[in-house]
XYZ file of C-alpha atoms in Angstrom:
643
model
C -87.074 -33.105 62.001
C -88.773 -34.987 64.718
C -92.631 -34.914 64.352
C -94.776 -33.787 67.610
C -96.192 -36.979 68.267
C -98.765 -34.881 70.746
C -102.407 -35.259 70.077
C -103.917 -31.240 69.780
C -106.005 -30.583 72.564
C -110.174 -30.448 71.995
C -111.308 -27.044 72.616
C -114.169 -26.935 74.698
C -115.956 -24.448 72.827
C -116.903 -27.708 70.066
C -119.092 -29.138 72.774
C -121.250 -25.710 72.938
C -120.843 -25.574 69.183
C -122.315 -28.898 68.963
C -125.232 -27.971 71.250
C -125.739 -24.784 69.006
C -125.735 -27.002 65.737
C -128.452 -29.546 67.398
C -130.675 -26.344 67.750
C -130.240 -25.561 64.426
C -130.911 -28.731 63.140
C -134.071 -29.417 65.124
C -135.473 -25.973 63.860
C -134.263 -27.048 60.135
C -135.942 -30.337 60.085
C -139.020 -29.810 62.034
C -139.861 -26.987 59.593
C -139.296 -28.963 56.112
C -135.991 -26.637 55.396
C -138.223 -23.860 55.091
C -141.617 -22.744 54.650
C -143.030 -24.304 51.420
C -146.563 -24.635 52.936
C -148.055 -21.561 51.210
C -149.422 -17.701 52.537
C -151.366 -17.769 55.762
C -155.136 -17.302 55.658
C -158.403 -17.309 57.483
C -161.252 -19.580 57.489
C -163.475 -16.954 56.102
C -161.641 -15.756 53.248
C -160.863 -19.493 52.641
C -164.602 -20.067 52.126
C -165.023 -17.071 50.219
C -162.192 -18.134 47.689
C -164.709 -21.803 47.684
C -167.724 -20.302 46.886
C -166.359 -18.393 43.665
C -165.016 -21.730 42.478
C -161.209 -20.611 42.714
C -160.032 -23.898 44.826
C -159.438 -27.058 43.425
C -158.172 -28.873 46.294
C -158.420 -29.059 50.068
C -155.815 -30.909 52.173
C -156.361 -31.609 56.059
C -153.135 -32.058 57.560
C -152.730 -34.139 61.019
C -156.830 -33.021 61.663
C -155.832 -29.470 62.629
C -154.092 -27.552 59.519
C -155.865 -26.848 55.947
C -153.868 -26.249 53.038
C -155.473 -24.974 49.838
C -154.489 -25.494 46.416
C -156.071 -22.901 43.617
C -157.241 -23.523 40.133
C -155.414 -22.581 37.403
C -157.427 -19.831 36.735
C -157.593 -18.526 40.047
C -153.810 -18.404 40.318
C -153.676 -15.939 37.465
C -156.062 -13.325 39.137
C -154.374 -10.305 40.890
C -155.613 -11.070 44.018
C -153.941 -14.204 44.561
C -150.709 -12.606 43.318
C -149.164 -13.404 46.719
C -150.035 -16.662 47.294
C -147.242 -18.530 45.285
C -145.428 -20.735 47.513
C -141.936 -19.423 48.765
C -139.484 -21.848 49.663
C -135.798 -22.094 50.164
C -135.224 -25.204 48.702
C -137.059 -26.951 45.129
C -140.067 -29.152 45.859
C -141.047 -32.198 43.515
C -144.317 -32.167 44.753
C -147.033 -29.339 44.456
C -146.968 -26.738 46.779
C -150.299 -25.048 48.605
C -150.981 -21.358 47.838
C -152.486 -20.991 50.915
C -152.699 -22.407 54.930
C -154.557 -22.062 57.997
C -155.425 -23.724 61.252
C -159.201 -24.308 62.344
C -160.607 -25.285 65.748
C -163.101 -28.239 65.504
C -162.366 -30.763 62.378
C -166.051 -31.875 62.353
C -166.961 -28.454 61.857
C -164.726 -27.623 59.042
C -165.531 -30.738 57.485
C -169.552 -29.853 57.390
C -169.083 -26.110 55.904
C -166.520 -27.279 53.450
C -169.013 -30.320 51.981
C -172.057 -27.793 52.444
C -170.748 -25.474 50.359
C -169.500 -27.614 47.741
C -172.498 -29.317 47.813
C -174.831 -25.854 47.729
C -172.412 -24.530 44.686
C -172.138 -27.884 43.008
C -168.287 -27.627 42.898
C -165.282 -29.964 41.691
C -163.068 -29.460 44.880
C -161.550 -32.316 46.221
C -161.090 -32.616 49.915
C -158.000 -34.717 50.967
C -156.499 -36.161 54.380
C -152.608 -36.567 55.265
C -150.708 -37.504 58.381
C -147.329 -36.122 58.416
C -144.377 -37.292 60.510
C -141.207 -35.424 60.972
C -138.863 -38.007 61.888
C -135.894 -36.289 62.417
C -137.243 -33.319 64.393
C -138.822 -36.274 66.992
C -135.628 -37.772 67.188
C -133.266 -34.927 67.793
C -136.047 -33.446 70.170
C -135.894 -36.675 72.277
C -132.043 -36.194 72.206
C -131.736 -32.638 72.663
C -132.187 -33.226 77.056
C -129.381 -35.424 77.059
C -127.226 -33.058 75.115
C -128.090 -30.605 77.452
C -127.271 -32.537 80.525
C -124.062 -33.674 79.182
C -123.436 -29.824 78.379
C -124.074 -28.394 81.347
C -122.228 -31.548 83.339
C -119.208 -30.375 81.603
C -119.640 -26.746 82.543
C -120.349 -27.190 85.773
C -117.102 -29.632 86.199
C -114.975 -27.392 84.192
C -115.694 -24.526 86.503
C -115.047 -26.424 89.216
C -111.831 -27.696 87.924
C -108.985 -25.020 89.267
C -107.160 -24.720 85.443
C -110.966 -23.985 83.939
C -109.604 -22.136 80.786
C -109.580 -23.558 77.278
C -107.840 -26.378 76.925
C -108.269 -27.498 80.318
C -110.242 -30.584 80.346
C -107.634 -32.697 81.780
C -108.290 -31.163 85.181
C -111.922 -31.599 85.575
C -111.334 -33.708 88.438
C -109.179 -31.038 90.471
C -111.697 -30.592 92.906
C -109.908 -32.736 95.098
C -106.557 -30.998 95.061
C -106.052 -28.737 97.973
C -107.282 -25.197 97.989
C -104.425 -23.868 100.339
C -103.053 -20.571 99.289
C -99.302 -20.533 99.330
C -97.058 -17.719 100.375
C -93.202 -17.515 99.852
C -90.366 -15.293 99.542
C -92.028 -14.044 95.967
C -95.365 -13.028 97.541
C -95.821 -9.474 98.665
C -96.701 -10.109 102.608
C -95.764 -7.320 104.278
C -97.279 -8.250 107.963
C -94.410 -8.806 110.439
C -94.121 -8.962 114.362
C -93.711 -5.490 114.287
C -97.071 -5.624 113.277
C -98.607 -7.499 116.140
C -98.916 -5.524 119.132
C -98.868 -7.304 122.463
C -99.218 -10.971 122.704
C -95.682 -11.255 123.908
C -95.493 -14.507 125.057
C -97.411 -16.203 121.891
C -94.969 -13.860 119.983
C -91.954 -15.203 121.257
C -93.250 -19.012 120.769
C -94.009 -18.227 117.041
C -91.152 -16.772 116.708
C -89.418 -19.836 117.712
C -91.093 -21.918 115.271
C -89.738 -19.339 112.571
C -86.288 -19.627 114.091
C -86.322 -23.606 113.784
C -86.888 -23.414 110.215
C -84.646 -21.294 109.478
C -81.712 -22.823 111.328
C -82.852 -26.058 112.211
C -78.937 -27.654 112.835
C -79.199 -25.326 115.940
C -81.428 -27.201 117.715
C -81.169 -30.927 115.876
C -77.501 -30.841 116.543
C -78.354 -30.830 120.642
C -80.343 -34.364 119.793
C -83.470 -32.306 119.684
C -86.582 -32.405 117.494
C -88.273 -29.760 115.797
C -92.018 -29.383 116.986
C -94.676 -30.791 114.514
C -97.539 -28.400 115.528
C -98.902 -25.567 117.304
C -102.319 -24.752 118.528
C -102.934 -21.063 118.536
C -105.780 -20.898 120.999
C -107.823 -17.667 122.455
C -111.211 -15.552 121.928
C -112.284 -14.220 119.327
C -110.330 -11.409 117.726
C -107.361 -11.525 120.157
C -105.178 -12.082 116.661
C -104.342 -15.466 116.191
C -104.741 -15.176 112.773
C -102.564 -11.849 112.381
C -99.807 -13.954 114.481
C -100.338 -16.523 111.390
C -99.708 -13.732 108.986
C -96.461 -11.891 110.686
C -95.066 -15.764 110.270
C -95.903 -15.795 106.938
C -94.517 -12.634 106.371
C -91.422 -13.405 108.494
C -90.589 -17.219 107.890
C -89.134 -16.706 104.231
C -90.483 -20.528 103.759
C -93.526 -21.622 101.618
C -96.478 -20.807 103.700
C -99.768 -22.650 102.888
C -102.902 -21.213 104.237
C -106.550 -22.510 104.105
C -109.504 -22.522 106.574
C -111.009 -25.806 108.195
C -113.838 -25.343 106.276
C -111.916 -25.498 102.966
C -111.433 -29.249 103.279
C -115.396 -29.869 103.263
C -117.436 -30.668 100.342
C -120.521 -32.200 99.096
C -118.360 -35.024 97.133
C -117.619 -38.071 99.379
C -113.761 -38.480 100.032
C -112.774 -35.041 98.861
C -111.908 -33.829 102.289
C -109.432 -36.669 102.899
C -108.162 -36.155 99.017
C -107.434 -32.558 100.225
C -105.323 -33.502 102.902
C -103.082 -35.522 101.296
C -102.861 -33.187 98.415
C -101.967 -30.377 101.147
C -99.136 -32.323 102.663
C -97.656 -33.562 99.832
C -97.101 -29.905 98.581
C -95.881 -28.729 101.627
C -93.064 -32.123 101.955
C -92.439 -30.829 98.213
C -91.293 -27.502 99.441
C -89.983 -27.908 102.721
C -88.867 -26.163 105.043
C -92.517 -24.969 105.125
C -95.250 -23.896 107.007
C -98.980 -25.209 106.897
C -101.395 -22.852 108.660
C -105.099 -24.161 109.282
C -107.578 -21.616 110.584
C -110.506 -22.343 112.388
C -109.611 -26.068 112.480
C -112.527 -26.987 114.607
C -114.531 -27.117 111.395
C -112.852 -30.539 110.710
C -111.104 -31.332 114.169
C -113.708 -31.945 116.245
C -114.366 -34.817 118.561
C -115.215 -38.204 116.805
C -118.170 -40.252 117.371
C -120.630 -37.743 119.456
C -123.554 -36.580 118.932
C -123.178 -38.553 115.391
C -126.761 -40.180 115.632
C -127.469 -40.052 112.057
C -124.270 -41.173 110.693
C -124.221 -37.473 109.125
C -120.384 -36.823 110.424
C -118.916 -39.619 107.995
C -116.989 -37.131 105.808
C -115.683 -35.037 108.409
C -114.488 -37.671 110.308
C -112.583 -39.351 107.538
C -111.216 -35.761 106.942
C -109.955 -35.870 110.449
C -108.449 -39.254 110.440
C -106.623 -38.515 107.223
C -105.180 -35.120 109.116
C -104.362 -37.257 112.211
C -102.659 -39.890 109.692
C -100.029 -37.177 108.061
C -99.606 -35.254 110.621
C -98.202 -38.220 112.583
C -96.358 -39.492 109.361
C -93.950 -36.717 109.404
C -90.290 -38.079 109.065
C -88.154 -36.449 112.027
C -86.219 -34.043 109.585
C -89.135 -33.164 107.219
C -88.922 -29.412 108.351
C -92.675 -28.876 107.900
C -95.063 -27.244 110.850
C -98.469 -27.071 111.178
C -100.062 -24.309 112.721
C -103.713 -24.175 113.517
C -106.192 -21.703 115.127
C -109.470 -21.849 116.982
C -111.270 -20.639 119.423
C -113.143 -23.816 120.365
C -109.993 -26.076 121.780
C -112.635 -27.886 124.083
C -114.263 -29.276 121.250
C -111.350 -30.858 119.769
C -110.706 -34.605 119.423
C -108.252 -35.409 121.950
C -106.066 -37.718 118.782
C -105.319 -33.877 117.181
C -104.299 -32.376 120.511
C -101.904 -35.057 121.828
C -97.964 -34.670 121.539
C -96.732 -35.672 118.172
C -99.359 -33.925 116.539
C -99.722 -30.252 118.325
C -96.679 -30.211 120.619
C -97.323 -26.885 121.351
C -100.870 -24.892 122.745
C -100.138 -21.057 122.616
C -103.207 -19.028 124.256
C -103.566 -16.134 122.965
C -105.298 -13.923 126.138
C -107.702 -10.696 126.014
C -104.772 -8.133 126.188
C -104.340 -6.163 129.518
C -104.175 -2.105 130.148
C -100.220 -2.450 128.911
C -100.886 -4.590 125.669
C -104.297 -2.185 124.929
C -101.843 0.724 124.935
C -99.405 -0.916 122.221
C -102.842 -2.069 120.181
C -103.755 1.477 120.270
C -100.395 2.718 119.040
C -100.582 0.091 116.175
C -103.844 1.192 115.023
C -103.935 4.685 115.427
C -100.797 5.143 112.996
C -103.038 5.802 109.962
C -105.186 8.217 111.606
C -104.994 11.914 111.563
C -105.014 12.726 115.602
C -104.555 15.321 117.620
C -101.215 15.380 119.212
C -102.622 15.727 122.562
C -104.330 12.452 122.695
C -103.368 10.564 125.702
C -103.249 6.957 124.936
C -102.853 5.648 128.502
C -106.377 7.344 128.973
C -107.426 5.052 126.029
C -106.058 2.299 126.877
C -107.881 2.400 130.519
C -111.394 3.269 129.039
C -111.448 -0.027 127.090
C -111.103 -3.168 129.574
C -112.218 -6.730 128.132
C -111.529 -5.034 124.611
C -109.278 -7.493 121.925
C -107.368 -6.357 119.534
C -110.606 -6.435 116.626
C -112.458 -4.448 119.078
C -109.652 -1.721 119.344
C -109.706 -1.697 115.728
C -113.129 -0.932 115.415
C -113.118 1.964 118.276
C -110.391 3.579 116.219
C -111.988 3.307 112.733
C -115.404 4.103 114.767
C -113.866 7.094 116.207
C -112.287 8.385 112.620
C -115.934 7.836 111.019
C -117.507 9.891 113.684
C -114.844 12.604 113.500
C -115.586 12.960 109.968
C -118.930 13.130 110.292
C -119.105 16.090 112.534
C -116.101 17.729 110.251
C -113.318 17.975 112.327
C -109.864 18.182 111.051
C -108.062 15.511 113.514
C -109.754 12.830 115.893
C -109.864 13.832 119.140
C -110.697 12.420 122.637
C -114.025 12.846 123.132
C -114.491 10.721 119.250
C -112.978 8.087 120.950
C -115.232 8.006 123.823
C -118.431 8.618 121.347
C -116.862 5.171 119.882
C -116.675 3.324 122.669
C -120.305 4.479 123.746
C -121.298 3.488 120.388
C -119.956 -0.078 120.077
C -120.766 -1.316 123.546
C -124.106 0.622 124.144
C -125.064 0.922 120.566
C -126.319 4.026 118.475
C -128.288 6.679 120.325
C -132.285 7.017 119.752
C -132.787 10.497 121.170
C -136.074 10.437 119.293
C -137.450 7.436 120.561
C -140.792 7.627 122.108
C -141.479 7.539 125.704
C -143.527 8.742 128.378
C -142.826 10.676 131.158
C -143.714 8.076 133.982
C -141.073 5.804 131.720
C -138.689 8.001 131.682
C -138.671 8.917 135.312
C -138.494 4.996 136.048
C -135.659 4.830 134.251
C -133.848 7.617 135.825
C -134.159 6.202 139.269
C -133.437 2.928 138.292
C -130.273 4.323 136.669
C -129.693 6.674 139.821
C -130.214 3.280 141.962
C -127.206 1.869 140.052
C -124.682 4.612 140.852
C -125.887 5.234 144.598
C -125.242 1.543 145.416
C -121.898 1.051 143.421
C -120.867 4.596 144.714
C -121.317 3.165 148.881
C -119.976 -0.261 148.468
C -116.060 -1.054 148.769
C -115.815 -3.183 146.313
C -118.517 -2.491 143.428
C -117.232 -0.340 140.322
C -118.209 2.884 140.827
C -120.097 4.530 137.959
C -117.921 7.242 135.985
C -121.396 7.964 133.753
C -125.047 7.477 134.069
C -127.176 8.128 130.970
C -131.039 8.082 130.075
C -130.725 8.438 126.423
C -131.738 5.184 125.060
C -129.369 2.935 123.073
C -129.576 0.183 121.104
C -132.291 -2.077 123.002
C -131.917 -0.299 126.473
C -133.750 2.628 127.734
C -130.481 3.915 129.851
C -127.161 2.659 130.610
C -124.176 3.220 133.023
C -120.505 2.612 132.611
C -118.273 1.861 135.374
C -114.419 1.579 136.430
C -113.805 -2.113 137.281
C -110.744 -3.233 138.396
C -109.113 -5.973 136.352
C -108.398 -8.746 138.547
C -107.105 -12.300 138.036
C -108.909 -13.479 141.041
C -112.252 -12.588 142.656
C -113.169 -13.272 146.492
C -116.709 -13.834 147.793
C -117.192 -10.195 149.068
C -116.377 -8.719 145.687
C -118.821 -10.852 144.008
C -121.520 -9.973 146.236
C -121.045 -6.294 145.824
C -121.134 -6.074 142.196
C -124.265 -8.391 142.337
C -126.323 -6.084 145.217
C -125.023 -3.156 142.856
C -126.737 -4.853 140.041
C -129.501 -4.879 142.328
C -129.768 -1.191 142.727
C -131.924 -0.465 140.086
C -134.664 -2.798 140.744
C -134.140 -1.482 144.711
C -134.850 1.938 143.510
C -137.839 1.282 141.973
C -139.294 -0.912 145.178
C -137.855 2.284 147.307
C -139.774 5.105 145.591
C -142.549 3.569 143.556
C -143.024 0.565 145.721
C -143.458 -1.350 142.458
C -141.036 -3.317 140.202
C -140.890 -3.289 136.447
C -139.486 -5.592 133.730
C -136.344 -2.918 133.198
C -134.494 -4.884 135.729
C -134.230 -7.988 133.212
C -130.366 -7.628 132.133
C -129.885 -7.118 135.922
C -131.450 -10.515 136.847
C -129.809 -12.564 134.052
C -125.927 -11.218 135.161
C -126.825 -11.771 139.093
C -128.324 -15.356 138.715
C -125.417 -16.010 136.192
C -122.487 -14.761 139.380
C -124.922 -16.761 142.135
C -124.754 -19.868 139.861
C -121.145 -19.525 139.414
C -120.290 -19.380 143.033
C -122.256 -22.278 144.099
C -121.529 -24.516 141.515
C -118.254 -23.436 139.716
C -116.014 -21.797 142.451
C -117.438 -23.921 145.554
C -117.806 -19.994 147.432
C -121.106 -21.351 149.212
C -120.959 -22.766 152.603
C -123.890 -24.675 152.301
C -122.921 -26.841 148.993
C -119.328 -27.166 149.897
C -115.930 -27.144 148.239
C -117.460 -28.683 145.250
C -117.658 -27.461 141.631
C -119.699 -29.114 138.917
C -117.936 -27.364 136.146
C -116.931 -29.436 132.854
C -113.211 -28.021 131.594
C -113.519 -30.394 128.680
C -116.503 -28.049 127.605
C -118.307 -31.003 126.103
C -121.847 -30.215 127.540
C -123.420 -28.518 130.255
C -124.203 -31.621 132.603
C -124.992 -33.332 129.425
C -128.083 -35.250 129.612
C -127.707 -36.229 133.362
C -126.718 -33.650 136.106
C -123.593 -34.615 138.006
C -125.441 -34.573 141.512
C -128.706 -35.629 143.168
C -132.200 -34.056 143.202
C -131.578 -33.415 146.863
C -128.313 -31.196 145.971
C -130.085 -29.594 142.926
C -132.824 -28.482 145.562
C -130.212 -27.190 147.935
C -128.072 -25.520 145.138
C -131.509 -23.808 143.646
C -132.461 -22.456 146.921
C -128.797 -21.280 148.014
C -128.712 -19.388 144.749
C -132.074 -17.478 145.701
C -131.093 -16.836 149.157
C -127.907 -15.182 147.739
C -129.774 -13.004 145.256
C -132.611 -12.108 147.749
C -129.885 -11.309 150.860
C -127.917 -9.068 147.929
C -131.385 -7.262 146.856
C -132.642 -6.791 150.940
C -129.136 -5.175 151.258
C -129.361 -2.741 147.961
C -133.282 -1.616 149.611
C -131.662 -0.834 153.081
C -128.743 1.212 151.215
C -131.311 3.356 149.199
C -133.767 3.591 151.793
C -131.212 5.199 154.093
C -130.095 7.551 151.652
C -133.478 8.009 149.735
C -132.852 11.880 149.969
C -129.706 11.706 147.894
C -131.158 8.929 145.653
C -133.752 11.265 144.754
C -131.530 14.513 144.345
C -129.253 12.294 141.813
C -132.229 11.106 139.681
C -133.506 14.939 139.772
C -130.409 15.808 138.117
C -130.287 13.270 135.571
C -134.047 13.814 134.329
C -132.829 17.273 133.685
C -129.522 16.672 132.087
C -129.862 12.831 130.941
C -126.512 12.520 131.351
C -124.070 12.714 134.432
C -120.511 11.657 135.141
C -118.821 11.107 137.894
C -118.267 14.974 139.620
C -121.912 14.827 139.970
C -122.355 12.202 142.119
C -119.092 13.406 143.971
C -121.316 16.605 144.347
C -124.141 14.492 146.339
C -122.163 11.963 147.644
C -118.911 13.064 148.404
C -115.830 11.459 147.793
C -115.513 7.567 148.033
C -112.827 6.371 150.952
C -111.809 3.539 148.676
C -110.764 4.793 145.330
C -110.016 2.004 142.590
C -107.974 2.155 139.525
C -110.116 4.221 136.747
C -110.779 1.760 134.148
C -113.872 2.139 132.022
C -116.418 -0.462 131.850
C -120.034 -0.466 131.327
C -123.253 -2.353 132.035
C -126.482 -1.951 130.401
C -130.294 -2.026 131.488
C-alpha cells in the first residue's frame, strides 16, 4: 500500500491556542506559579503584631510591599492559624506568614524602627528586589504575538475559502468576486418578465442567440460582437435585462458590479479583472455582466491632480487589454450597464470593445401599460381596474417607479382595511410618491393659506386659458412633503417642443406669482420652484436649443457631458451679457402676460380660490363650472407640478 506523502494541514485553531497559552504563561510566571507569599493583612494589624513581639522578620520587597515572618511561638497561637502560606508548589526558602502593601517607604521605615526601639525588640528589617524575568519577557513578546494573530485572522476573513484548513487561500483577495449563474442555477427571470423595451430586448436576445448558435452567424464570415453597453436613466430596466439574459442564455453568466474591482490594496483591481476573464474563457461560451461600469470606466487623466486615481486607471487599463485580447471565436461577450455613458473613457467605447450601445429609455404610455401588467400580477386588485388609465396617469415614470406605485397602492389599500386594491389607491400612491406625504396637521396661518390658495388658483387659471399649456386636473392646498400646495397637470408626451409651447408652459408656471401680485399687490417666496423651473427653461431655449432670435442659431450644449462649460465659457463676455438679458426678457415677458390674463379674469380667479379654500382639493370639473370647457383639449396624461 502506497504511503500518502501529503503533509497534514495545520489547523488555524493552533494559532489561537498558542495565544491563549501565552496569556496563561504570563499569569503563571508573573505570579510565581501560585500565591506563596502569605495571607493579606493591614499595616495597623502588622504594627499590633510587632508591638506584641510576635514578628521575627520584616522583609521590604521592591520598596512597596512588606512580607512578615512570625516567631515560632506566635505561629502556634490561635489568632495566626490561618496565616500559614498556601502555595501550589513546594518552596525551598521560608515563606512569609503575612503580606501587605504600604504607601510611603520612609514613613513605614520610621514606624517600624520606632516600634522596635520603643519595645526593645529583636525583629530584623531587610530589603529585597525581585525581578520576574520570564514575565517581563513574555509581556514584551505579547504585542507581537497579538499583531501576528490579528493579521492572520483578518487575512483569513478576506480569503474566499475562510474555513479551517484554508490557510493556503490567504491571498485570494486578488480573485474575482463575480457571481456565476449557469444552467444549474435557479435563475427564474426571463424575457417574459421584461415588459416594454422591445428594441433593447431584441438586441440582447440576439446576443443570447450568438452564443447558442454561433455557426449561424460565423458561417457567413461575420464575427460575434465582443460587448454591448446598456445605457439609460436609472430605473429603466438595464439590470433586469441582464438578469433575463442570465435566465435565457443557459450559458455561464458572470455578474458583478464595477465597484467589486475597487480595493484598498494596489494592483488588486487589475488582478481581479485578469481572473474574471480567465474564468470566463475557461467556461466559454459565456457572458460577463458588469453593472455600473462607470465606477472603473471613467475617462483617464481628467481631474487627476493628486494622482489618487492611479489604481482605478490601472484597473481600467487591464479591462481594456482583456476586452481587446479576445480571439475571434472565444465566444465571450461582455455586457455592461451605466446611466453615465458620457463620463466613460473613449477607448472603452470604441468598436472592438463595446460594439453596440443599447439605449434603454423611459417607457412610453404603451410600454407603461405592459409594465403595469407585470407588476399587477401578484396584487389582489379589483376586476374593473383600468390599466390604460393607470398608464396615462404616470408620464415620465420609469419601470422602477411603476413598481413602487403598485407596491405603495397595495400598502395604502391594506392600511384602509380593503380586500382589493382599487383605482383610488393607485391615484393616492402617485400623489404620495410625487408630492410626498400629506401633512394635514401642519400649522399654517389663515393669511398663508389664503396666499397658497390664490397661488394655486393662478396656476390653474393661466394653464386653462393657454392653448399649449398643460391643463390642470387636480389642485390641492393640503401641504405635502416640503410644499404647501401642489397641482397635477395633463401634459402631452412630445418628442419635439416648439417655442410657443415652451413659452405657454413658462407663463403657466409664473401664474402663481402673478396671482399674488394681482390679488394682494405683493409677492412671496412661495414661487421658488416655479422660478427655478422657468429659469432653466429660458436658459435652455437660449443656450441649448438655439430658439432665441437675438443670440441666433447657436448652442453651447456639450453632448459629452464632461463639464458645464469647464473652466472657460465657450463665448465672450459680451455674449454672456446678451444671454443673461435675453433670459431675463423672456421670463419678464411671460410674467407680464400672466398678470394681464389674471387681471382680465380676476373675478373667476377669486371664485376658484374661494372654492379651493372651502374644499382644499378641487378637480377638473370645478374648473369647467367656472371657466367652461376648453376649446383645445389635449390627451389626458397626468403629470404634476409643485410649489
